[in-house]
Tab-separated table of C-alpha atoms and ligand atoms in Angstrom:
chain	number	residue	atom	x	y	z
A	1	MET	CA	27.372	13.099	-2.054
A	2	PRO	CA	29.563	11.750	-4.838
A	3	THR	CA	28.050	9.851	-7.718
A	4	THR	CA	29.755	6.505	-7.831
A	5	LEU	CA	30.302	3.904	-10.504
A	6	PRO	CA	28.993	1.358	-9.929
A	7	GLY	CA	26.264	3.064	-7.905
A	8	PRO	CA	24.809	1.661	-4.726
A	9	THR	CA	22.724	-1.483	-4.812
A	10	LEU	CA	19.384	-1.856	-3.086
A	11	GLY	CA	18.194	-5.260	-1.888
A	12	VAL	CA	14.427	-5.647	-1.797
A	13	VAL	CA	12.531	-8.418	-0.043
A	14	GLY	CA	9.589	-8.972	-2.384
A	15	GLY	CA	9.574	-8.721	-6.157
A	16	GLY	CA	5.958	-8.042	-7.041
A	17	GLN	CA	4.676	-4.948	-8.813
A	18	LEU	CA	5.952	-2.680	-6.035
A	19	GLY	CA	9.472	-4.082	-6.426
A	20	ARG	CA	9.159	-3.733	-10.176
A	21	MET	CA	8.170	-0.064	-10.043
A	22	LEU	CA	10.839	0.564	-7.409
A	23	ALA	CA	13.511	-0.889	-9.704
A	24	GLU	CA	12.155	1.172	-12.624
A	25	ALA	CA	12.507	4.332	-10.528
A	26	ALA	CA	15.911	3.447	-9.090
A	27	GLY	CA	17.544	2.978	-12.500
A	28	PRO	CA	17.822	6.665	-13.475
A	29	LEU	CA	19.460	7.383	-10.099
A	30	GLY	CA	22.183	4.866	-10.933
A	31	VAL	CA	20.885	2.502	-8.279
A	32	ASP	CA	20.762	-1.226	-9.029
A	33	VAL	CA	18.131	-3.435	-7.457
A	34	VAL	CA	18.328	-7.106	-6.446
A	35	VAL	CA	15.075	-8.701	-5.271
A	36	LEU	CA	14.266	-11.771	-3.213
A	37	ASP	CA	11.009	-13.483	-4.141
A	38	PRO	CA	9.840	-17.107	-4.141
A	39	THR	CA	8.193	-16.916	-7.579
A	40	PRO	CA	10.652	-17.468	-10.427
A	41	ASP	CA	10.320	-14.642	-12.984
A	42	CYS	CA	8.469	-12.480	-10.451
A	43	PRO	CA	7.203	-9.116	-11.816
A	44	ALA	CA	10.358	-7.250	-10.712
A	45	SER	CA	12.762	-9.754	-12.256
A	46	ALA	CA	12.447	-8.310	-15.770
A	47	VAL	CA	13.672	-4.865	-14.705
A	48	CYS	CA	16.133	-5.518	-11.889
A	49	ARG	CA	19.724	-6.713	-11.837
A	50	ASP	CA	18.978	-10.076	-10.274
A	51	GLN	CA	16.467	-12.132	-8.368
A	52	LEU	CA	17.175	-14.562	-5.542
A	53	VAL	CA	14.449	-17.201	-5.639
A	54	ALA	CA	13.645	-17.874	-1.987
A	55	ASP	CA	10.906	-17.498	0.591
A	56	PHE	CA	10.452	-14.118	2.259
A	57	ASP	CA	11.478	-15.580	5.639
A	58	ASP	CA	14.479	-17.593	4.391
A	59	GLN	CA	17.184	-16.123	6.616
A	60	GLU	CA	20.049	-17.694	4.639
A	61	ALA	CA	18.737	-16.132	1.440
A	62	ILE	CA	18.240	-12.744	3.134
A	63	ARG	CA	21.862	-12.931	4.272
A	64	GLU	CA	22.937	-13.749	0.719
A	65	LEU	CA	20.926	-10.740	-0.453
A	66	ALA	CA	22.556	-8.495	2.191
A	67	GLU	CA	26.003	-9.588	1.064
A	68	ARG	CA	25.275	-8.324	-2.434
A	69	VAL	CA	23.763	-4.935	-1.578
A	70	ASP	CA	24.432	-1.686	0.294
A	71	PHE	CA	20.935	-1.190	1.733
A	72	LEU	CA	18.022	-3.493	2.451
A	73	THR	CA	14.317	-2.704	2.204
A	74	PHE	CA	11.075	-4.647	1.696
A	75	GLU	CA	7.992	-4.213	-0.436
A	76	ILE	CA	5.721	-6.680	1.359
A	77	GLU	CA	4.521	-6.786	4.926
A	78	LEU	CA	5.093	-10.558	4.948
A	79	ALA	CA	8.828	-9.844	5.148
A	80	ASP	CA	10.144	-11.516	8.284
A	81	GLN	CA	11.124	-8.796	10.750
A	82	THR	CA	13.284	-11.075	12.914
A	83	ALA	CA	15.266	-12.416	9.973
A	84	LEU	CA	15.726	-8.930	8.509
A	85	ASN	CA	16.825	-7.539	11.834
A	86	GLU	CA	19.306	-10.331	12.525
A	87	VAL	CA	20.804	-10.166	9.053
A	88	SER	CA	21.049	-6.387	9.139
A	89	GLU	CA	22.817	-6.474	12.522
A	90	ALA	CA	25.136	-9.342	11.561
A	91	THR	CA	26.180	-7.870	8.211
A	92	GLY	CA	26.028	-4.156	9.053
A	93	VAL	CA	23.837	-3.556	5.989
A	94	PRO	CA	21.163	-1.043	7.065
A	95	CYS	CA	17.507	-1.968	6.581
A	96	HIS	CA	14.915	0.772	6.069
A	97	PRO	CA	12.259	1.122	7.309
A	98	ASP	CA	13.542	-0.436	10.530
A	99	PRO	CA	12.237	-4.017	10.858
A	100	ALA	CA	10.774	-2.900	14.223
A	101	THR	CA	8.251	-0.909	12.194
A	102	LEU	CA	7.113	-4.120	10.514
A	103	GLU	CA	6.546	-5.581	13.926
A	104	LEU	CA	4.455	-2.596	14.965
A	105	ILE	CA	2.335	-2.848	11.831
A	106	HIS	CA	2.077	-6.600	11.480
A	107	ASP	CA	-0.579	-6.927	14.186
A	108	LYS	CA	-3.548	-4.630	13.514
A	109	LEU	CA	-4.348	-4.451	17.228
A	110	HIS	CA	-0.804	-3.375	18.173
A	111	GLN	CA	-0.849	-0.879	15.328
A	112	LYS	CA	-4.133	0.699	16.459
A	113	ARG	CA	-3.000	0.772	20.094
A	114	ALA	CA	0.275	2.473	19.195
A	115	LEU	CA	-1.615	5.113	17.205
A	116	ALA	CA	-4.229	5.655	19.924
A	117	ASP	CA	-1.507	5.932	22.608
A	118	GLU	CA	0.010	8.822	20.653
A	119	GLY	CA	-3.338	10.563	20.460
A	120	ILE	CA	-3.662	9.880	16.727
A	121	PRO	CA	-7.371	9.575	15.828
A	122	VAL	CA	-8.496	6.010	15.008
A	123	PRO	CA	-11.895	4.241	14.970
A	124	GLU	CA	-12.920	2.789	18.349
A	125	PHE	CA	-11.668	-0.776	18.709
A	126	ARG	CA	-11.576	-3.706	21.166
A	127	ALA	CA	-9.428	-6.845	21.302
A	128	VAL	CA	-11.565	-9.999	21.011
A	129	GLU	CA	-10.722	-13.698	21.049
A	130	THR	CA	-13.982	-15.451	21.926
A	131	ALA	CA	-17.613	-15.111	20.878
A	132	ASP	CA	-18.467	-13.867	24.388
A	133	GLU	CA	-15.836	-11.140	24.166
A	134	LEU	CA	-17.167	-10.260	20.741
A	135	ARG	CA	-20.722	-9.912	22.085
A	136	ASP	CA	-19.422	-7.637	24.867
A	137	ALA	CA	-17.517	-5.560	22.311
A	138	ILE	CA	-20.639	-5.267	20.120
A	139	ASP	CA	-22.572	-4.047	23.181
A	140	GLU	CA	-19.961	-1.317	23.648
A	141	LEU	CA	-19.240	-0.292	20.052
A	142	GLY	CA	-22.658	-1.015	18.526
A	143	ALA	CA	-23.559	-2.875	15.350
A	144	PRO	CA	-22.787	-3.082	12.525
A	145	ALA	CA	-19.081	-3.322	13.252
A	146	MET	CA	-16.025	-4.745	11.526
A	147	LEU	CA	-14.270	-7.797	12.943
A	148	LYS	CA	-10.659	-7.960	11.738
A	149	ALA	CA	-8.104	-10.744	11.997
A	150	ARG	CA	-5.132	-9.210	13.799
A	151	THR	CA	-2.605	-10.625	11.355
A	152	GLY	CA	-2.407	-11.850	7.795
A	153	GLY	CA	-5.263	-9.848	6.237
A	154	TYR	CA	-4.922	-7.932	2.981
A	155	ASP	CA	-7.341	-6.532	0.405
A	156	GLY	CA	-10.090	-7.035	2.969
A	157	ARG	CA	-9.349	-10.754	3.473
A	158	GLY	CA	-9.557	-11.321	7.194
A	159	ASN	CA	-12.294	-8.689	7.654
A	160	VAL	CA	-15.784	-9.854	8.642
A	161	PRO	CA	-18.631	-7.334	8.888
A	162	VAL	CA	-20.829	-8.154	11.893
A	163	GLU	CA	-24.438	-6.989	11.717
A	164	SER	CA	-25.624	-8.079	15.171
A	165	ARG	CA	-24.810	-9.996	18.372
A	166	GLU	CA	-26.463	-13.072	16.855
A	167	GLU	CA	-23.662	-13.340	14.300
A	168	ALA	CA	-20.905	-13.452	16.931
A	169	ASP	CA	-20.247	-17.228	16.858
A	170	ALA	CA	-20.098	-17.409	13.063
A	171	ALA	CA	-17.897	-14.306	12.843
A	172	ILE	CA	-15.379	-15.630	15.377
A	173	ASP	CA	-15.202	-18.906	13.418
A	174	ALA	CA	-14.697	-16.976	10.187
A	175	VAL	CA	-11.688	-14.958	11.400
A	176	ALA	CA	-10.189	-18.095	12.994
A	177	GLY	CA	-7.710	-16.492	15.371
A	178	PRO	CA	-7.050	-13.454	17.530
A	179	ALA	CA	-9.065	-10.513	16.263
A	180	MET	CA	-10.184	-6.983	16.983
A	181	LEU	CA	-13.598	-5.412	16.638
A	182	GLU	CA	-13.748	-1.959	15.147
A	183	GLU	CA	-16.668	0.439	15.136
A	184	PHE	CA	-18.177	0.674	11.667
A	185	VAL	CA	-17.100	3.997	10.199
A	186	ASP	CA	-19.833	5.532	8.076
A	187	TYR	CA	-17.307	7.456	6.069
A	188	GLU	CA	-17.809	10.219	3.524
A	189	ARG	CA	-14.818	8.927	1.585
A	190	GLU	CA	-11.582	7.000	1.979
A	191	VAL	CA	-8.411	8.986	1.422
A	192	SER	CA	-4.715	8.282	1.782
A	193	VAL	CA	-1.499	10.153	2.189
A	194	ILE	CA	1.768	8.806	0.862
A	195	ALA	CA	4.295	10.106	3.361
A	196	VAL	CA	8.065	9.893	3.266
A	197	LYS	CA	10.586	9.879	6.052
A	198	GLY	CA	14.022	10.946	4.876
A	199	ASP	CA	17.315	11.368	6.688
A	200	ASP	CA	16.369	14.587	8.484
A	201	GLU	CA	13.325	15.681	6.507
A	202	VAL	CA	9.835	14.464	5.760
A	203	ALA	CA	7.549	14.932	2.776
A	204	THR	CA	3.917	14.196	2.023
A	205	PHE	CA	2.234	13.839	-1.349
A	206	PRO	CA	-1.112	15.511	-2.073
A	207	VAL	CA	-4.027	13.599	-0.537
A	208	GLY	CA	-5.577	10.940	-2.787
A	209	GLU	CA	-9.194	9.813	-2.680
A	210	ASN	CA	-9.618	6.060	-2.895
A	211	VAL	CA	-12.560	4.175	-4.307
A	212	HIS	CA	-12.820	0.600	-3.023
A	213	GLU	CA	-15.216	-2.127	-4.101
A	214	GLU	CA	-15.362	-5.417	-2.249
A	215	GLU	CA	-12.591	-3.913	-0.080
A	216	ILE	CA	-10.162	-3.831	-3.005
A	217	LEU	CA	-8.792	-0.538	-4.242
A	218	ARG	CA	-10.185	0.307	-7.673
A	219	GLU	CA	-9.343	3.979	-8.231
A	220	THR	CA	-7.396	6.872	-6.768
A	221	VAL	CA	-8.391	10.456	-7.564
A	222	VAL	CA	-5.972	13.293	-6.845
A	223	PRO	CA	-6.518	15.778	-5.390
A	224	ALA	CA	-9.127	14.161	-3.151
A	225	ARG	CA	-12.507	15.922	-3.475
A	226	SER	CA	-12.468	16.985	0.197
A	227	SER	CA	-12.574	20.475	1.692
A	228	ASP	CA	-9.290	22.314	2.189
A	229	ALA	CA	-9.653	21.936	5.966
A	230	VAL	CA	-9.975	18.151	5.646
A	231	LEU	CA	-6.976	17.959	3.267
A	232	GLU	CA	-4.904	19.911	5.803
A	233	GLU	CA	-6.031	17.654	8.617
A	234	ALA	CA	-5.155	14.508	6.603
A	235	LYS	CA	-1.659	15.870	6.015
A	236	ALA	CA	-1.240	16.783	9.701
A	237	VAL	CA	-2.374	13.325	10.837
A	238	ALA	CA	0.004	11.695	8.332
A	239	GLU	CA	2.888	13.731	9.723
A	240	ASP	CA	2.006	12.592	13.246
A	241	VAL	CA	1.992	8.998	12.006
A	242	LEU	CA	5.451	9.469	10.474
A	243	ASP	CA	6.753	10.532	13.894
A	244	LEU	CA	5.855	7.087	15.178
A	245	MET	CA	7.585	5.224	12.362
A	246	VAL	CA	11.136	4.043	12.831
A	247	GLY	CA	13.413	4.179	9.820
A	248	ARG	CA	13.479	5.923	6.478
A	249	GLY	CA	11.165	5.186	3.592
A	250	VAL	CA	7.745	5.675	2.072
A	251	TYR	CA	4.645	4.911	4.141
A	252	GLY	CA	1.135	4.558	2.732
A	253	ILE	CA	-1.332	5.915	5.285
A	254	GLU	CA	-4.972	4.944	4.714
A	255	LEU	CA	-7.536	7.259	6.263
A	256	PHE	CA	-11.279	7.593	6.635
A	257	GLU	CA	-12.926	10.988	6.236
A	258	THR	CA	-16.069	10.837	8.351
A	259	ARG	CA	-19.310	12.593	7.463
A	260	GLU	CA	-18.377	15.217	10.071
A	261	GLY	CA	-15.096	15.943	8.302
A	262	GLU	CA	-12.967	14.140	10.886
A	263	ILE	CA	-9.910	12.126	9.825
A	264	LEU	CA	-9.356	8.637	11.313
A	265	VAL	CA	-6.419	6.353	10.529
A	266	ASN	CA	-7.478	2.996	9.084
A	267	GLU	CA	-4.072	1.454	8.574
A	268	ILE	CA	-0.464	2.041	7.640
A	269	ALA	CA	1.651	0.230	5.064
A	270	PRO	CA	5.405	0.643	5.692
A	271	ARG	CA	6.158	0.717	1.950
A	272	PRO	CA	5.057	2.321	-1.304
A	273	HIS	CA	1.309	1.850	-1.645
A	274	ASN	CA	-1.184	1.017	-4.378
A	275	SER	CA	-2.914	4.345	-3.743
A	276	GLY	CA	0.354	6.127	-4.609
A	277	HIS	CA	0.847	4.699	-8.099
A	278	TRP	CA	-0.569	7.932	-9.531
A	279	THR	CA	2.636	9.693	-8.422
A	280	ILE	CA	4.608	8.115	-11.293
A	281	GLU	CA	3.024	10.468	-13.808
A	282	GLY	CA	1.121	12.852	-11.540
A	283	SER	CA	3.816	14.152	-9.199
A	284	LEU	CA	7.206	15.802	-9.650
A	285	THR	CA	8.783	12.776	-7.948
A	286	SER	CA	7.198	9.322	-7.773
A	287	GLN	CA	6.653	7.426	-4.524
A	288	PHE	CA	9.091	4.796	-5.809
A	289	GLU	CA	11.892	7.255	-6.480
A	290	GLN	CA	11.200	8.773	-3.050
A	291	HIS	CA	11.501	5.354	-1.454
A	292	ALA	CA	14.862	4.732	-3.121
A	293	ARG	CA	16.103	8.210	-2.130
A	294	ALA	CA	14.865	7.823	1.447
A	295	VAL	CA	16.291	4.342	2.014
A	296	LEU	CA	19.666	5.476	0.681
A	297	GLY	CA	19.578	8.568	2.897
A	298	TRP	CA	19.579	10.922	-0.101
A	299	PRO	CA	17.647	14.220	-0.288
A	300	LEU	CA	13.937	13.759	-1.038
A	301	GLY	CA	12.331	15.073	-4.216
A	302	ALA	CA	9.481	17.548	-4.567
A	303	THR	CA	6.004	16.091	-4.157
A	304	ASP	CA	3.965	18.715	-6.044
A	305	LEU	CA	1.057	17.581	-8.174
A	306	ARG	CA	1.771	18.141	-11.884
A	307	SER	CA	-1.944	18.210	-12.690
A	308	PRO	CA	-5.081	16.417	-11.487
A	309	THR	CA	-4.551	12.672	-11.853
A	310	VAL	CA	-6.590	9.478	-11.683
A	311	SER	CA	-5.288	5.944	-11.573
A	312	LYS	CA	-7.349	2.801	-11.893
A	313	ASN	CA	-6.308	-0.767	-11.203
A	314	ILE	CA	-6.575	-3.434	-13.873
A	315	LEU	CA	-7.926	-6.405	-11.934
A	316	GLY	CA	-8.185	-9.992	-13.120
A	317	SER	CA	-11.645	-10.968	-14.388
A	318	GLY	CA	-13.444	-14.311	-14.792
A	319	ASP	CA	-13.604	-17.213	-12.352
A	320	GLU	CA	-10.419	-19.094	-12.991
A	321	SER	CA	-6.687	-18.720	-13.489
A	322	ARG	CA	-5.415	-18.600	-17.059
A	323	PRO	CA	-2.511	-17.140	-19.038
A	324	ALA	CA	-2.667	-13.347	-18.860
A	325	GLU	CA	-3.613	-11.883	-22.238
A	326	LEU	CA	-5.032	-8.399	-22.263
A	327	THR	CA	-6.914	-6.845	-25.178
A	328	GLY	CA	-7.886	-3.221	-25.777
A	329	VAL	CA	-4.534	-1.727	-24.779
A	330	ASP	CA	-4.394	0.403	-27.959
A	331	ALA	CA	-7.131	2.648	-26.610
A	332	VAL	CA	-4.999	3.484	-23.578
A	333	LEU	CA	-1.852	3.993	-25.616
A	334	SER	CA	-3.545	6.354	-28.041
A	335	THR	CA	-5.171	8.536	-25.374
A	336	ARG	CA	-3.406	11.788	-24.569
A	337	GLY	CA	-2.285	11.878	-20.949
A	338	ALA	CA	-2.924	8.156	-20.362
A	339	ALA	CA	-0.218	5.755	-19.210
A	340	MET	CA	-0.296	1.978	-19.197
A	341	HIS	CA	1.353	-0.078	-16.454
A	342	TRP	CA	1.467	-3.836	-16.883
A	343	TYR	CA	3.054	-5.811	-14.087
A	344	GLY	CA	4.162	-8.805	-16.144
A	345	LYS	CA	2.279	-11.444	-14.159
A	346	ARG	CA	2.026	-14.598	-16.241
A	347	GLU	CA	-1.355	-15.704	-14.933
A	348	VAL	CA	-4.546	-13.764	-14.528
A	349	ARG	CA	-6.661	-14.710	-11.508
A	350	PRO	CA	-9.971	-13.261	-10.337
A	351	LEU	CA	-9.390	-9.771	-8.864
A	352	ARG	CA	-5.584	-10.131	-9.042
A	353	LYS	CA	-3.812	-6.782	-9.519
A	354	MET	CA	-2.463	-7.115	-13.065
A	355	GLY	CA	-1.622	-3.503	-13.851
A	356	HIS	CA	-3.019	0.003	-13.713
A	357	VAL	CA	-3.857	2.918	-15.967
A	358	THR	CA	-3.109	6.505	-14.998
A	359	ARG	CA	-4.527	9.631	-16.607
A	360	VAL	CA	-3.222	13.081	-15.937
A	361	ALA	CA	-5.296	16.103	-16.932
A	362	THR	CA	-3.907	17.622	-20.101
A	363	ASP	CA	-6.511	20.354	-20.496
A	364	ASP	CA	-8.828	21.807	-17.918
A	365	GLU	CA	-10.586	18.527	-17.129
A	366	SER	CA	-12.087	18.301	-13.657
A	367	THR	CA	-11.268	15.271	-11.531
A	368	ASP	CA	-14.845	14.041	-12.108
A	369	GLU	CA	-14.350	14.167	-15.882
A	370	LEU	CA	-10.966	12.493	-15.601
A	371	LEU	CA	-12.395	9.722	-13.449
A	372	SER	CA	-15.209	8.947	-15.830
A	373	ALA	CA	-12.888	9.060	-18.867
A	374	THR	CA	-10.467	6.702	-17.107
A	375	ARG	CA	-13.303	4.309	-16.282
A	376	ASP	CA	-14.328	4.287	-19.952
A	377	LEU	CA	-10.750	3.611	-20.991
A	378	VAL	CA	-10.234	0.729	-18.579
A	379	ALA	CA	-13.608	-0.703	-19.631
A	380	GLU	CA	-12.026	-1.247	-23.086
A	381	LEU	CA	-9.494	-3.608	-21.537
A	382	ASP	CA	-10.407	-7.249	-21.314
A	383	PHE	CA	-8.731	-10.565	-20.593
A	384	GLU	CA	-9.031	-13.246	-23.280
B	1	LIG	P1	-6.817	-4.790	4.527
B	1	LIG	O1	-5.747	-4.728	5.557
B	1	LIG	O2	-7.239	-6.177	4.189
B	1	LIG	O3	-6.609	-3.889	3.345
B	1	LIG	P2	-8.517	-2.849	5.820
B	1	LIG	O4	-8.621	-2.952	7.285
B	1	LIG	O5	-7.737	-1.750	5.224
B	1	LIG	O6	-8.117	-4.264	5.251
B	1	LIG	O7	-9.974	-2.771	5.223
B	1	LIG	C1	-10.250	-2.846	3.834
B	1	LIG	C2	-11.453	-1.984	3.530
B	1	LIG	O8	-12.550	-2.366	4.362
B	1	LIG	C3	-11.239	-0.517	3.838
B	1	LIG	O9	-10.593	0.121	2.771
B	1	LIG	C4	-12.683	-0.061	4.005
B	1	LIG	O10	-13.318	0.070	2.759
B	1	LIG	C5	-13.304	-1.224	4.754
B	1	LIG	N1	-13.201	-1.021	6.215
B	1	LIG	C6	-12.156	-1.383	7.020
B	1	LIG	N2	-12.379	-1.033	8.295
B	1	LIG	C7	-13.578	-0.423	8.331
B	1	LIG	C8	-14.361	0.185	9.379
B	1	LIG	N3	-13.952	0.192	10.638
B	1	LIG	N4	-15.542	0.730	9.012
B	1	LIG	C9	-15.975	0.697	7.728
B	1	LIG	N5	-15.295	0.150	6.717
B	1	LIG	C10	-14.109	-0.408	6.993
């Protein structure tokens, strides 16, 4: 594998924080990044070679992107699989993961069916379109249960908890479209595995434990505070999931650990994942560097944990949009083992992901101590 000058160029559909951190990781490998994103000055634009300002499904713009790069990838699930596929075939520029994977993942019902067909453990689910079908599904799966829009949901938007049959009409109206009902998993904890599919190798990062509030990820604690048997099972399930995925790249695999110590797959993201941001400081290779290596078909890096690590999202506060001005950053910068990540979004909006803070253990801190110290640190941060 010769090192070339100029090095290869990676075209990324999406230029949010994931594209930004991908470009930051690609730089040291000599890989340039060009992103396509509809928002001028998107978060990635400050750290990548160029940005094409266009919609994610603008086929002409995707073709223009392909003509400027050696490999295509995407950092958002909204990327248009048909456009990516057509452009990749017409130009001969490979796209990883394969756009077919996006298609598999796009519809939560198809995704769950594909997993279940392979014998991968998932919560019980039923397809539902009408209130009558929903009532039948509640009779079978019990209540409470979670009604999920099949497409378009993220950060819990599109999910409607259903407490009883009586709520069926309102719940169907609320999801407004084809949906699936899922048994309510009374989980012990949520965990995730960031898994990587390389050219002829795979890798998994240590299992992270994820704390959600209002269905939005707040914190990831690594290693997850599960038993060794559960950690092994999570890794094994993640490897089975990778078998199903077509194309190289990083996949974020969200899992439930049930009270009985069983692992169930919640959902898969065919891209670097918020619950893998800890890898930037906490692992020998970050998920973003792995994604660049994998997409290019280069050898993968080691995924060992450097030391216990916690990362916590900085979410927008208040009720309205305003220019993003954060105070209290000095506390993070002056804390040993703490790292600040600011995504460069101009506007803060309620619960918008604006950045994150990571802390790696520098002494013998336990994950519990690290978590509480990180919470204290992030509590110092505030938006004007
Ligand atoms: P999104 O695609 O919007 O991120 P998810 O389906 O991952 O939505 O759900 C978001 C969160 O909602 C999960 O992290 C979990 O906390 C909760 N959740 C989702 N499905 C279930 C379920 N079947 N049982 C219990 N909680 C669930």
